[in-house]
Amino acid sequence: MLIQVGELAKRAGMTVRTLHHYEQTGLLTPSARSAAGYRLYDLAAVQRLHMIKALAQAGLELAAIKEHLDCGSLSLSDLLVQQITTLDTQLRTISTLRERLVLLRDELGSGREPDLESWLQTLELMKMYDRWFSPQELQTLPFAEQDEQRNQIWQALVMEAQRLMQESCPPDSPSAMALATRWMERLELDTAGRPEFLTRLNEMHATEPQMRAQTGITPEIVDYITHAFAQSKLADLGALSQRRRAGVYP
């Protein structure tokens, strides 16, 4: 089955001129031409157009898209998986905001007027991550997703840190070092293992009061965990040195 250029442009939500430009740049070549000279596109061409649009929506320039498609570095199946993942993340982000808006609506409906702070917190939540991460980065940042299990894990970590600090447990104690190790492992997981995300998240936490209020992580807790983690690394190095002197390697 072949489809004419005008019909393809209409179905794809783009202009005929754009398809002509794709042809001129070698990005999308017509599969054939009709007797009257109209450009015709087959299934493979339509699939390629799908990939072009998806990659363009992800922020890639046309030249980079052409390079990816020509070298075959990305299959249609892989791209569909990425699109589904992106949509899932967007749905979770929308769900987080929706929950906040529903809470405001319910308060209004029950006659309990949300106070100024509730409205301000909602506005801050809407824009906080946007100030520090691009839409593409947010799609790959687990920490930005609404996840009740993740929230419970972090609440437990924060409460344990608060307890150890209240008990004056030193950072080089086994309990503090074990907590710091779990904390850093979780942080690495929630920042997708990307150091630049971790750096920016730390900056956001230090700068945004709403972030600290939301997580309960104070500067004192951050300092405590940082020192405890450093002590745990020193302890690991000491244990490794002892094993090597004994002739036992890990």
JSON list of C-alpha atoms in Angstrom, two decimals, residues 11 21 69 77 104 132 139 148 179 201 245 248:
[
{"chain": "A", "resi": 11, "resn": "ARG", "atom": "CA", "xyz": [-2.27, 12.11, 8.92]},
{"chain": "A", "resi": 21, "resn": "HIS", "atom": "CA", "xyz": [12.48, 19.36, 3.10]},
{"chain": "A", "resi": 69, "resn": "LEU", "atom": "CA", "xyz": [18.67, 6.33, 11.34]},
{"chain": "A", "resi": 77, "resn": "SER", "atom": "CA", "xyz": [11.20, -1.46, 18.72]},
{"chain": "A", "resi": 104, "resn": "LEU", "atom": "CA", "xyz": [-6.98, 21.63, 47.06]},
{"chain": "A", "resi": 132, "resn": "TRP", "atom": "CA", "xyz": [16.78, 22.65, 37.67]},
{"chain": "A", "resi": 139, "resn": "GLN", "atom": "CA", "xyz": [11.97, 11.83, 32.15]},
{"chain": "A", "resi": 148, "resn": "GLU", "atom": "CA", "xyz": [4.83, 5.99, 47.56]},
{"chain": "A", "resi": 179, "resn": "LEU", "atom": "CA", "xyz": [23.00, 4.23, 57.34]},
{"chain": "A", "resi": 201, "resn": "LEU", "atom": "CA", "xyz": [19.86, 17.72, 43.14]},
{"chain": "A", "resi": 245, "resn": "ARG", "atom": "CA", "xyz": [48.91, -7.60, 54.23]},
{"chain": "A", "resi": 248, "resn": "VAL", "atom": "CA", "xyz": [43.90, -12.43, 51.32]}
]
